mmCIF file of C-alpha atoms and ligand atoms in Angstrom:
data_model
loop_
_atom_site.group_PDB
_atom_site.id
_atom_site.type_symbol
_atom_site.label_atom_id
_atom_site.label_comp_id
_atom_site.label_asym_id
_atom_site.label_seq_id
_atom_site.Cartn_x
_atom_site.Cartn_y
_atom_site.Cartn_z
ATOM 1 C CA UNK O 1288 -22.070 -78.628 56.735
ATOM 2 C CA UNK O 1289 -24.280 -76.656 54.239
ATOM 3 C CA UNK O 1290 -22.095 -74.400 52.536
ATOM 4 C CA UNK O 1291 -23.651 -70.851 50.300
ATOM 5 C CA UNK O 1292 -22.031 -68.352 47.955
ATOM 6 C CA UNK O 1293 -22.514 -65.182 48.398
ATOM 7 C CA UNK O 1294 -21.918 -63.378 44.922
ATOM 8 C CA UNK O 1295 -22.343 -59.848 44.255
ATOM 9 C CA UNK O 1296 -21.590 -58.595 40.820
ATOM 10 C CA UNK O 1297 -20.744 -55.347 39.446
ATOM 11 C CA UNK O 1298 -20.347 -51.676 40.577
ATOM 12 C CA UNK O 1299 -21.728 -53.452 44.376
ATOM 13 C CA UNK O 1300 -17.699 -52.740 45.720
ATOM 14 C CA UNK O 1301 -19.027 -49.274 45.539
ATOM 15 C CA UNK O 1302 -22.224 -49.837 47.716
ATOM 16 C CA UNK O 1303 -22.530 -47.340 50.994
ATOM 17 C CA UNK O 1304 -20.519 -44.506 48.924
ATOM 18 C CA UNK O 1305 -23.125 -42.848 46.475
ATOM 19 C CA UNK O 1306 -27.307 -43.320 45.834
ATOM 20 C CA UNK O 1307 -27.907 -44.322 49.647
ATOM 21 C CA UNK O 1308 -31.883 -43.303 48.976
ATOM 22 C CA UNK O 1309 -31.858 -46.066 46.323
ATOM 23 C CA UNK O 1310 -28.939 -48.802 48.044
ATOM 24 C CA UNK O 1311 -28.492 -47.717 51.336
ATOM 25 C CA UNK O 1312 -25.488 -46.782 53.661
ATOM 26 C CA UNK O 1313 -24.002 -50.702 54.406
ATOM 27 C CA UNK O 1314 -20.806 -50.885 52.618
ATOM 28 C CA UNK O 1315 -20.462 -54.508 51.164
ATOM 29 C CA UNK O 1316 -17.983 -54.823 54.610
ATOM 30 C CA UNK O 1317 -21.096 -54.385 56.298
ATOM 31 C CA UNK O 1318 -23.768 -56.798 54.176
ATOM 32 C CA UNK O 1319 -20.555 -59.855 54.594
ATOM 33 C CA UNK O 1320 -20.298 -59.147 58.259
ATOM 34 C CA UNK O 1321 -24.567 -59.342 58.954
ATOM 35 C CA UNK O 1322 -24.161 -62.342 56.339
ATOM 36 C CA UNK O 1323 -21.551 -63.902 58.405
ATOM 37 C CA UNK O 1324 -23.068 -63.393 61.824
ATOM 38 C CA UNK O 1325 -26.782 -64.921 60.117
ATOM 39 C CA UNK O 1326 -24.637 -68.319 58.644
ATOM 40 C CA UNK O 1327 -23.345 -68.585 62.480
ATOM 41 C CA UNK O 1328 -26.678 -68.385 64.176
ATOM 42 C CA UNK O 1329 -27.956 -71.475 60.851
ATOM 43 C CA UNK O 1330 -25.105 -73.076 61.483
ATOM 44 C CA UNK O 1331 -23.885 -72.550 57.552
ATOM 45 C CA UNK O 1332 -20.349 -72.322 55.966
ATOM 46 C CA UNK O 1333 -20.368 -69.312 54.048
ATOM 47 C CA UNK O 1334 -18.090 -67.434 51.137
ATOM 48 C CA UNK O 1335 -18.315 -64.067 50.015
ATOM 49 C CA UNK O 1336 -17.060 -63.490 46.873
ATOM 50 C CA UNK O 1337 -17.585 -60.157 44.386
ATOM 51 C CA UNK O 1338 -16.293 -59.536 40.682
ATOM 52 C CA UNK O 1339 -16.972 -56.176 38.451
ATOM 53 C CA UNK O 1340 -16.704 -58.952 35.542
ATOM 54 C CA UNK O 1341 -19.245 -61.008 33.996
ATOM 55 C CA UNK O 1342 -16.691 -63.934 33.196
ATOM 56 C CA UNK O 1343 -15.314 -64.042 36.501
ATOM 57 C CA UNK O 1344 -18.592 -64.085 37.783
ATOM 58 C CA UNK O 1345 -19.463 -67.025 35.724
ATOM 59 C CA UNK O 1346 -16.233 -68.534 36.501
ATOM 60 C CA UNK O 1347 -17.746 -68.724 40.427
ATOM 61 C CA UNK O 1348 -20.275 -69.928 39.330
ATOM 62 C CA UNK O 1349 -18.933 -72.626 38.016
ATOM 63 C CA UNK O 1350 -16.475 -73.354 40.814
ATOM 64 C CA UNK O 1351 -19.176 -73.322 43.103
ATOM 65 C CA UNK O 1352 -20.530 -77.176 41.580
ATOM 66 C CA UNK O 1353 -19.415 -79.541 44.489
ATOM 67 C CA UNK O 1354 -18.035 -76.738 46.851
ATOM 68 C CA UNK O 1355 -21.022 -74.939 47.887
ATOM 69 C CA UNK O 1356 -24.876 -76.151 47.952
ATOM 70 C CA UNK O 1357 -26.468 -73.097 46.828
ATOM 71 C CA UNK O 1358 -25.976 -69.865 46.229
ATOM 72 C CA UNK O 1359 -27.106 -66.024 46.556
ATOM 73 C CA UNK O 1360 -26.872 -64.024 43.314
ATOM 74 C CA UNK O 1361 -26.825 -60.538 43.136
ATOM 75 C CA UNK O 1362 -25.930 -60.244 39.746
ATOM 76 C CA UNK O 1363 -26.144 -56.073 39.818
ATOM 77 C CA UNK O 1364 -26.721 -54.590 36.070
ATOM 78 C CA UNK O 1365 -25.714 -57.936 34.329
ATOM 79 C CA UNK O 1366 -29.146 -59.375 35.800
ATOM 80 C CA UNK O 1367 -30.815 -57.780 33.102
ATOM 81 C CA UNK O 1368 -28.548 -58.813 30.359
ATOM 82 C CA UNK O 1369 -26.817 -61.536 30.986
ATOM 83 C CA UNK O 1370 -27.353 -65.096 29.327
ATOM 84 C CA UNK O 1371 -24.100 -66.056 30.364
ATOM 85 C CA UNK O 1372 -25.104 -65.876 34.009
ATOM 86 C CA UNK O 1373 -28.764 -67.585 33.271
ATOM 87 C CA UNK O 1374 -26.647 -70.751 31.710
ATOM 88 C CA UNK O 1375 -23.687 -71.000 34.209
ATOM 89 C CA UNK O 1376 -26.843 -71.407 36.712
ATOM 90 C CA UNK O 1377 -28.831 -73.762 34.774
ATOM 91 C CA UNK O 1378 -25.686 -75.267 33.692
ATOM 92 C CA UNK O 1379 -24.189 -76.093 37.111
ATOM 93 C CA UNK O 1380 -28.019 -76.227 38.588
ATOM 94 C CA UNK O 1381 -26.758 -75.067 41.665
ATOM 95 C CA UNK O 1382 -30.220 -73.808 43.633
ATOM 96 C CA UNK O 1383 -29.554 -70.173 43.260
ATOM 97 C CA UNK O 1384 -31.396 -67.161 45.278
ATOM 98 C CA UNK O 1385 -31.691 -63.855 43.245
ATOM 99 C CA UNK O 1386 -31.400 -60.799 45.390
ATOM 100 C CA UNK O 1387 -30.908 -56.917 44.506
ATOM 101 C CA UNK O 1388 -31.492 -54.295 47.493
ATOM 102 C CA UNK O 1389 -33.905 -52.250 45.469
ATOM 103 C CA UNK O 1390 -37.445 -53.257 44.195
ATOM 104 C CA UNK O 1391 -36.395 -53.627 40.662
ATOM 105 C CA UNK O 1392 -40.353 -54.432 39.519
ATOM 106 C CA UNK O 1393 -40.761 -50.600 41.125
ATOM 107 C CA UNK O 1394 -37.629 -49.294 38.875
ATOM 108 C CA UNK O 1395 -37.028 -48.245 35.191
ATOM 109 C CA UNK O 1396 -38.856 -50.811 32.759
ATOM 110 C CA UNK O 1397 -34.880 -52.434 31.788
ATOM 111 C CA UNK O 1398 -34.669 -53.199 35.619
ATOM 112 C CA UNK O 1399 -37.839 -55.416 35.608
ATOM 113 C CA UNK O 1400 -36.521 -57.893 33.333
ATOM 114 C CA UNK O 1401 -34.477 -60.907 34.866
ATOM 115 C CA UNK O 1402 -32.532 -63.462 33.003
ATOM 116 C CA UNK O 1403 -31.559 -64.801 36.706
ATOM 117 C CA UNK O 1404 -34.843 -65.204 37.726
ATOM 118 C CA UNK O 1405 -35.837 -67.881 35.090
ATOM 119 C CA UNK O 1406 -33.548 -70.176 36.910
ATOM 120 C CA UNK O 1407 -33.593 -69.153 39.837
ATOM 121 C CA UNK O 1408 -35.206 -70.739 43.012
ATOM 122 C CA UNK O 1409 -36.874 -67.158 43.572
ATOM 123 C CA UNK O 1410 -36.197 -63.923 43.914
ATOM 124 C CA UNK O 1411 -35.835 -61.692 46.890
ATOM 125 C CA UNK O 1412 -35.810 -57.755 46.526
ATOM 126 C CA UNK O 1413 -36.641 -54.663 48.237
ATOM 127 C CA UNK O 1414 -35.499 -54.804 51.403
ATOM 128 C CA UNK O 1415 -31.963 -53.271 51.087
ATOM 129 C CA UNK O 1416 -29.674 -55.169 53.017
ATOM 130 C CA UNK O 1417 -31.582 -56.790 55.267
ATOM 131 C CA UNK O 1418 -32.424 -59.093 52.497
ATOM 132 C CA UNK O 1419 -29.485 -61.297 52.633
ATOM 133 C CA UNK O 1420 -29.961 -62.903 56.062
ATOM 134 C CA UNK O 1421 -33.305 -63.240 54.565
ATOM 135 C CA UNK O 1422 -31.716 -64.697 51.886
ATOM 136 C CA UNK O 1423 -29.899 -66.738 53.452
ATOM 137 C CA UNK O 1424 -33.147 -68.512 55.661
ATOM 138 C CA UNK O 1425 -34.857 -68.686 52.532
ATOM 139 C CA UNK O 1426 -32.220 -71.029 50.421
ATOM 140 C CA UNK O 1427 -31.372 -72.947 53.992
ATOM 141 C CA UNK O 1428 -34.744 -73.998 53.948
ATOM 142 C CA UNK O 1429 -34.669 -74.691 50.294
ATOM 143 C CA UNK O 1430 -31.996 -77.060 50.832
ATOM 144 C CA UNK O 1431 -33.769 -78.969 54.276
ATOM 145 C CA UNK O 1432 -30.627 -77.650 56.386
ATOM 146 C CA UNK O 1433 -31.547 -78.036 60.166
ATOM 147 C CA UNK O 1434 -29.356 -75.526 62.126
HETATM 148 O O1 CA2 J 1958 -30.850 -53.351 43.637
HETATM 149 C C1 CA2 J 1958 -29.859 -54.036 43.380
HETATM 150 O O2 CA2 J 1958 -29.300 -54.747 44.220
HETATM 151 C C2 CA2 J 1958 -29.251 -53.998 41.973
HETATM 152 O O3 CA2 J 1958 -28.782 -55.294 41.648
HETATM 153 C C3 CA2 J 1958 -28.101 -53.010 42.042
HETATM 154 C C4 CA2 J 1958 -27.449 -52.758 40.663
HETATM 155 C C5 CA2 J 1958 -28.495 -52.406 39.630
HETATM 156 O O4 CA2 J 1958 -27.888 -52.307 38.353
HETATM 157 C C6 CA2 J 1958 -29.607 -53.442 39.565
HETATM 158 O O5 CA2 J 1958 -30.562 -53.024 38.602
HETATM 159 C C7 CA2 J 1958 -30.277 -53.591 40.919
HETATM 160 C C8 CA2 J 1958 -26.480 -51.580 40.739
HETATM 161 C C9 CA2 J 1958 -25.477 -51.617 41.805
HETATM 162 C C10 CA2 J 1958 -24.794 -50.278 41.801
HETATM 163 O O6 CA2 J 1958 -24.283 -50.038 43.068
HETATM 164 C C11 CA2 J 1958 -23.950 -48.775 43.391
HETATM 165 C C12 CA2 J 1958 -23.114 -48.654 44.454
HETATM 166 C C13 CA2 J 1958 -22.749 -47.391 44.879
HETATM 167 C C14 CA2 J 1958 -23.183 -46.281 44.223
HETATM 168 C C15 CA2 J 1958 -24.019 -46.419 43.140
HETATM 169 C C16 CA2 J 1958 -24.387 -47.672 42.721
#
């Protein structure tokens, strides 16, 4: 069965409490639960997984060679900064998703850079939550799974 990580990084435990204009009002509860019901209806095996720390991050990252066949990367703030995260996905070349709930091309200029999207398969953003069963299509297809 094709298996995806889920990965959410920093400050997202938080999501559904402050900025809903700019995140929305789905808790992280909520995005795993839509997540889960979407892997049902492809027929995926699915983990959710979410760290306020860039090393644990890439530490699931790394875990994730031979467990899972892709994954979706919400990296939060460390998208913009982090090399660590660019080479623990190049590294493991797992076939990664990038997703953020806001437009971050439509954001402050540091928001429009990506370090995650230079490895990444592609990028989806904008859409607030809905775009992790979107997400989740998008790298199924990537991968030829047939629900
Ligand atoms: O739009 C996204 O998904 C982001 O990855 C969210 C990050 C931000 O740093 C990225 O530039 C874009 C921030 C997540 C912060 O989450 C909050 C949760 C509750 C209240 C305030 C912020």
């Amino acid at each position: 069965m094709t298996s995806i990580l889920i990965l959410s990084g920093p400050n997202l435990n938080l999501l559904g409490t402050r900025q809903p204009e700019v995140y929305g009002h789905a808790t992280l509860a909520d995005i795993e639960a839509m997540c889960a019901a979407k892997a049902k209806e492809l027929s995926l095996a699915l983990a959710f997984e979410q760290s306020n720390s860039e090393g644990a991050l890439v530490d699931h990252i790394h875990a994730a060679r031979g467990t899972h066949d892709g994954l979706i990367l919400n990296a939060g703030a460390y998208t913009h900064t982090s090399i660590a995260l660019m080479d623990a996905i190049s590294s493991t070349e797992i076939p990664t998703i990038e997703l953020h709930l806001s437009n971050i091309h439509a954001r402050e200029p540091f928001r429009q850079q990506s370090y995650i999207a230079k490895v990444a398969v592609g990028q989806i953003c904008g859409f607030g939550p809905a775009g992790y069963p979107l997400a989740l299509e998008a790298l199924a297809t990537h991968l030829g799974h047939a629900a």
